XYZ file of C-alpha atoms in Angstrom:
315
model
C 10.986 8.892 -0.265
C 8.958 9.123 -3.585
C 8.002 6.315 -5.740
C 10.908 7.060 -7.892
C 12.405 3.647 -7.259
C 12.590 0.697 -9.138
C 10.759 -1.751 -6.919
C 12.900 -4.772 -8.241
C 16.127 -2.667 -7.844
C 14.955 -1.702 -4.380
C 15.357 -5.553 -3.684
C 18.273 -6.745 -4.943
C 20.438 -8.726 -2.614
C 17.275 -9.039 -0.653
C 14.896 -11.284 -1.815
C 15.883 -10.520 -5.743
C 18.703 -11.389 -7.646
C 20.581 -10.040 -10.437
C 19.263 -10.272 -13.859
C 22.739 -10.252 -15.234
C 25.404 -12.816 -13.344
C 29.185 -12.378 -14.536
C 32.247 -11.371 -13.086
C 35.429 -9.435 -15.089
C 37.881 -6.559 -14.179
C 37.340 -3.168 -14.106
C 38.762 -2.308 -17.627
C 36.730 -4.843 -19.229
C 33.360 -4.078 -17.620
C 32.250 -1.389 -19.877
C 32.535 -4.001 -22.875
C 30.407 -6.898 -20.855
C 27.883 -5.051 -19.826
C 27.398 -3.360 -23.848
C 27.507 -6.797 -24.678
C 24.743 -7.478 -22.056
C 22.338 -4.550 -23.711
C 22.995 -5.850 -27.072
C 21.798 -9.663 -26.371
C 18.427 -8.369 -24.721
C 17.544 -5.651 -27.619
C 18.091 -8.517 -29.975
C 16.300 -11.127 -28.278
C 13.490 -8.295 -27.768
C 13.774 -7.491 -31.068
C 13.032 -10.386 -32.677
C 10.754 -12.247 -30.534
C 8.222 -9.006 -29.594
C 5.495 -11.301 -30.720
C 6.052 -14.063 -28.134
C 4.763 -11.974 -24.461
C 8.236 -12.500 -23.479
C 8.385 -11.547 -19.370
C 12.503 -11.644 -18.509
C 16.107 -12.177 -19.694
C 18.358 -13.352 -17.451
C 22.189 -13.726 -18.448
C 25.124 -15.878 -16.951
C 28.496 -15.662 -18.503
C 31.970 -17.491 -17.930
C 35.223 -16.541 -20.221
C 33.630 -19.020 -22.897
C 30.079 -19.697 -22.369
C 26.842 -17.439 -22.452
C 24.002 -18.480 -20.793
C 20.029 -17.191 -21.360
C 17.224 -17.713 -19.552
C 14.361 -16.517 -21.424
C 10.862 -16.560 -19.724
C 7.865 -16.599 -22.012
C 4.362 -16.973 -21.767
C 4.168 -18.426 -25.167
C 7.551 -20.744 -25.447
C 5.868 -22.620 -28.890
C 6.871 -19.189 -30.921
C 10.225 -18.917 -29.925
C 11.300 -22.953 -29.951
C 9.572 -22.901 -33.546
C 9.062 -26.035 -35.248
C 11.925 -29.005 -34.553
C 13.460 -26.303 -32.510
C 14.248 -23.922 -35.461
C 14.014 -20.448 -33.938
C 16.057 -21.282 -31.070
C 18.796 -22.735 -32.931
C 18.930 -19.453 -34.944
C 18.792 -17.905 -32.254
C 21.690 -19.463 -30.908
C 23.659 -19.029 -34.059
C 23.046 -15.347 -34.289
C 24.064 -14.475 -30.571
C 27.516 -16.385 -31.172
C 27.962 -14.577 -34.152
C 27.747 -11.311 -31.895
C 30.019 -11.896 -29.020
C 31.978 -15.248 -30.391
C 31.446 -17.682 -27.099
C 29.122 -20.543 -27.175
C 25.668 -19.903 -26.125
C 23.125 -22.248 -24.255
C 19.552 -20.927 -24.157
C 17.360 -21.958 -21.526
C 13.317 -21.294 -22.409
C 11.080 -21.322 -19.224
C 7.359 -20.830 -19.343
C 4.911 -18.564 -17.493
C 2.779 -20.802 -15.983
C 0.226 -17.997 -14.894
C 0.610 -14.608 -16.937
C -1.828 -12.877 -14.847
C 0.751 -12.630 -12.578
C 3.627 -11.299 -14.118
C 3.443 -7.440 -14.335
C 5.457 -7.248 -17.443
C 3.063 -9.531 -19.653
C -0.080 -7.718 -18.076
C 1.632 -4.070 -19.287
C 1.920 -5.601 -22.641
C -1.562 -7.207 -22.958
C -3.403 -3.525 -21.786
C -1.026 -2.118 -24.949
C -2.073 -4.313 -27.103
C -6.257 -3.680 -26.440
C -5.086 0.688 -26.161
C -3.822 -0.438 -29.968
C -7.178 -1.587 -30.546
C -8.493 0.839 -29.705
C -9.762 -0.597 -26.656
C -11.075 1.737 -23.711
C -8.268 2.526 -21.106
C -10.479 2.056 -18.258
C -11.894 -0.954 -19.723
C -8.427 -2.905 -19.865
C -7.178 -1.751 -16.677
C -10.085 -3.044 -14.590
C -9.890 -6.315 -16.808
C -6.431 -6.720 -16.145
C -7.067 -5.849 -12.131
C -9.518 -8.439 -11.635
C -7.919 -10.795 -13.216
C -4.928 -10.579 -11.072
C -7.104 -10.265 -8.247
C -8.558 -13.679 -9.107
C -5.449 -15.364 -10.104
C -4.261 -15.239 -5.964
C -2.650 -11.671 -6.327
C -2.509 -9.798 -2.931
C -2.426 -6.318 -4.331
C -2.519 -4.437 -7.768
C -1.901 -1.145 -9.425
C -2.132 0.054 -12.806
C -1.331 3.554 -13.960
C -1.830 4.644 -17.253
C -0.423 8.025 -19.090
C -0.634 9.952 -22.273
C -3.169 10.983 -24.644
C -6.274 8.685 -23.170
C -9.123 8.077 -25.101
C -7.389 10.706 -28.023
C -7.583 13.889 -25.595
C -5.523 16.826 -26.309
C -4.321 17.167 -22.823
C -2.620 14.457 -21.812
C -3.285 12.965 -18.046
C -2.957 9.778 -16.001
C -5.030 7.544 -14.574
C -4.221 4.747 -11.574
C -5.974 1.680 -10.623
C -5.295 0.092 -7.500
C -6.884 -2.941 -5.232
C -5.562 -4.672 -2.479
C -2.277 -3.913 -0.731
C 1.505 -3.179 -2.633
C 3.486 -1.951 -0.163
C 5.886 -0.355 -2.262
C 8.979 0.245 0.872
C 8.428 -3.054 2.764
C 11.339 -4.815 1.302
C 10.268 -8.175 2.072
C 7.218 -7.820 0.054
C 7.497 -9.512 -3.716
C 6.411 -6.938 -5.811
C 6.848 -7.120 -9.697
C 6.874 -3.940 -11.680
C 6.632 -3.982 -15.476
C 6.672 -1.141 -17.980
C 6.167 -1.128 -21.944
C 4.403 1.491 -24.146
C 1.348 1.547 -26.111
C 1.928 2.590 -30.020
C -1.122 4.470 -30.856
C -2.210 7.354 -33.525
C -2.450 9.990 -30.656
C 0.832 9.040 -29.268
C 3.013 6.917 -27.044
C 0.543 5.688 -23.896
C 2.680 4.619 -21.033
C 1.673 1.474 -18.843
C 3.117 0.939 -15.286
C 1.539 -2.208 -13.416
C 2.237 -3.184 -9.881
C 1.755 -6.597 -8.455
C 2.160 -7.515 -4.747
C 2.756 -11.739 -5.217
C 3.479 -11.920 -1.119
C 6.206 -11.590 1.152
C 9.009 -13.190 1.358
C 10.765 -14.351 4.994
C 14.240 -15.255 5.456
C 15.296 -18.711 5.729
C 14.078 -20.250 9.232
C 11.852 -17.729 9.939
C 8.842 -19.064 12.461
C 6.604 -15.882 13.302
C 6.124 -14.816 16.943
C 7.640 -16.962 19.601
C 4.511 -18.375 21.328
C 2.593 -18.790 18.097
C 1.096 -15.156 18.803
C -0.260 -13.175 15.854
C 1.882 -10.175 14.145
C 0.668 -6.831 15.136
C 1.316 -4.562 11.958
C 0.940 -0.530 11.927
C -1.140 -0.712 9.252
C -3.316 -3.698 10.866
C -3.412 -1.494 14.201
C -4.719 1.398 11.718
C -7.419 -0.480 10.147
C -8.903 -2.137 13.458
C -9.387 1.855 14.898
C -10.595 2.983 11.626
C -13.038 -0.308 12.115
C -13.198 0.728 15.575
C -11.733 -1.884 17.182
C -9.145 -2.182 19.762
C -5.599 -0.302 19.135
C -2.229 -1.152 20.901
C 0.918 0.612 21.123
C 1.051 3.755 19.542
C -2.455 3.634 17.512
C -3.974 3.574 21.113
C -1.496 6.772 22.657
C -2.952 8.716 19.559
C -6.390 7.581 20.078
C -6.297 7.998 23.932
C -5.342 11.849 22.815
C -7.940 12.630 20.957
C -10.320 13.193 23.642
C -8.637 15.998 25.512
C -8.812 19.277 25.841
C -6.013 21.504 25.601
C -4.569 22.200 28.979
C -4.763 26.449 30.083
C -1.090 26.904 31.401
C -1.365 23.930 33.811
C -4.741 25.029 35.227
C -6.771 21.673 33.787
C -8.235 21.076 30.839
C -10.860 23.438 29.892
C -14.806 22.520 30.802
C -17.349 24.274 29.002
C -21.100 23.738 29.534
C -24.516 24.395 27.513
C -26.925 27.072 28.077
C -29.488 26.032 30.364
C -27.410 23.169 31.836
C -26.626 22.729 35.781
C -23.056 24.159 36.563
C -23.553 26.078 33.215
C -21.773 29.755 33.240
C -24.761 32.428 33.358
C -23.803 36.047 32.357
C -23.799 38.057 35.633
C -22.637 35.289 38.084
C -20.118 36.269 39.423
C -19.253 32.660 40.992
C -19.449 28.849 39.296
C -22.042 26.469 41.377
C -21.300 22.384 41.276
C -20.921 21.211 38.027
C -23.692 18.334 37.571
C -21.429 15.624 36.494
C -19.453 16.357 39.845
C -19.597 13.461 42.722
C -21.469 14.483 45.844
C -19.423 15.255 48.791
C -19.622 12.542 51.873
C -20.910 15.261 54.247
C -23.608 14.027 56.881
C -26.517 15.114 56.314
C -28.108 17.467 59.128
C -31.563 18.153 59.631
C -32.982 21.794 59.808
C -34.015 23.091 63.330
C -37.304 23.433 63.428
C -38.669 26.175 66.024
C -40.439 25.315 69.663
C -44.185 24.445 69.463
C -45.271 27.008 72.357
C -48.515 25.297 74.496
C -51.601 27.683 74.362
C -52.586 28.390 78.230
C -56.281 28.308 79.102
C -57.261 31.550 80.380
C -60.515 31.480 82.725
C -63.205 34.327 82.615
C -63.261 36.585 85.595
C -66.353 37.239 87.452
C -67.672 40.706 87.936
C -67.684 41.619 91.930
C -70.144 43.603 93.195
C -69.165 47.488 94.355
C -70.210 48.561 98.170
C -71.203 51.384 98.573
């Protein structure tokens, strides 16, 4: 599967939840959810200027509710509560139910991917360098307790005529493991080249069902990717890490005849052109054959010859 997935739709009914809550009939679905759309482009609209992260919406037959999360809530209360109340006057005048707006704030915005796409738009406004801002922006997710980041920007960069992208990634965001809490944001940069689009990534965790305890026994979790990184580290590899490991080493087999031995030049058991046989190999183990010691032949004694006396002739 490609990364063609939105990582918060991915997770919905999961560990996410709907960003729009309401229930009606089939014929009048198409008019609550255009309803829906409108509410969040106005809202958008309006307050563009206040790092706004999330809408989330909760209707009944008579009663809208909004949750609007903000990193800066002081811009869209407004003075005495100003903004909100018109606000809350305008949305009734678009779908005629009473409204109740709820405004949350962003305790950490280095943390929220949709506020860190808008503050890299912002400095690629200003003309800021693209690589610049996204290693800003990494490290300071990094330091804020994130366990993984990636940024990818695309478009004209630095004014080029060919347009390109460019990713920036530390730490882990496992993008399929469903479990993991990964918040995606996307907004575009307005510049005099062109639209610049900014996708971040941020990995906040993982998230375990209800009751969850780890491994019976208190035993640590053996991961794939963990396994991977201790025989890249060389360390040691279980399961099926260490079956591919323990492969590595051999030789291909000839046809069920044993794996294949080949020695150097000038090596003991080494094939010599013209043998016509193959003597022991030097790595093989000695044979337990007694050892027998070569006959050696018979000493023979020297005999001691006496000298014979000439005898006298008669005549």
């Amino acid at each position: 599967m490609g990364q063609k997935v939105h990582p918060g739709g991915l997770r919905v009914g999961v560990i996410h939840d709907w960003k729009s809550n309401w229930m009606v009939s089939k014929k009048e679905f198409a008019g609550a959810l255009l309803e829906d759309i409108k509410i969040r482009q106005h809202i958008l609209g309006k307050l563009a200027h206040a790092g706004l992260s999330d809408i989330l919406i909760r209707k009944d037959k008579q009663r809208i509710t909004v949750d609007i999360y903000t990193a800066r809530p002081g811009i869209v209360i407004g003075k005495s509560g100003v903004e909100v109340d018109a606000l809350r006057k305008e949305i009734h005048a678009m779908t005629q139910k009473n409204v109740h707006i709820n405004i949350n704030e962003i305790k950490r915005p280095e943390l929220d991917a949709k506020l860190v796409a808008q503050s890299i738009a912002e400095q690629l406004q200003n003309r800021v360098s693209f690589r610049r801002a996204m290693k800003r922006s990494l490290a300071s997710a990094i330091r804020s307790g994130a366990a993984g980041v990636k940024v990818q920007c695309s478009g004209r960069l630095g004014g080029s005529e060919m347009s390109r992208s460019e990713q920036y990634s530390e730490g882990r965001v496992p993008l399929h493991t469903i479990r993991a809490d990964i918040d995606y944001g996307f907004t575009e940069a307005r510049t005099p080249t062109g639209r610049i689009g900014v996708k971040v990534w941020i990995n906040k965790g993982e998230i375990m069902p209800a009751g969850y305890g780890g491994i019976p026994g208190g035993g640590k979790e053996t991961r794939l990717g963990d396994q991977d990184t201790a025989r890249r580290r060389g360390g040691v590899t279980e399961g099926l890490g260490a079956s591919r490991e323990s492969a590595r080493g051999r030789s291909q087999d000839r046809e069920g005849l044993g794996p294949v031995r080949r020695g150097k030049p000038g090596q003991r058991g080494a094939a010599r052109p013209g043998a016509r046989g193959r003597g022991p190999r030097a790595d093989a183990p000695a044979a337990d054959v007694p050892a027998v010691e070569p006959e050696t032949p018979p000493v023979e004694t020297p005999v001691e010859t006496q000298p014979v006396e000439p005898t006298e002739e008669k005549s």
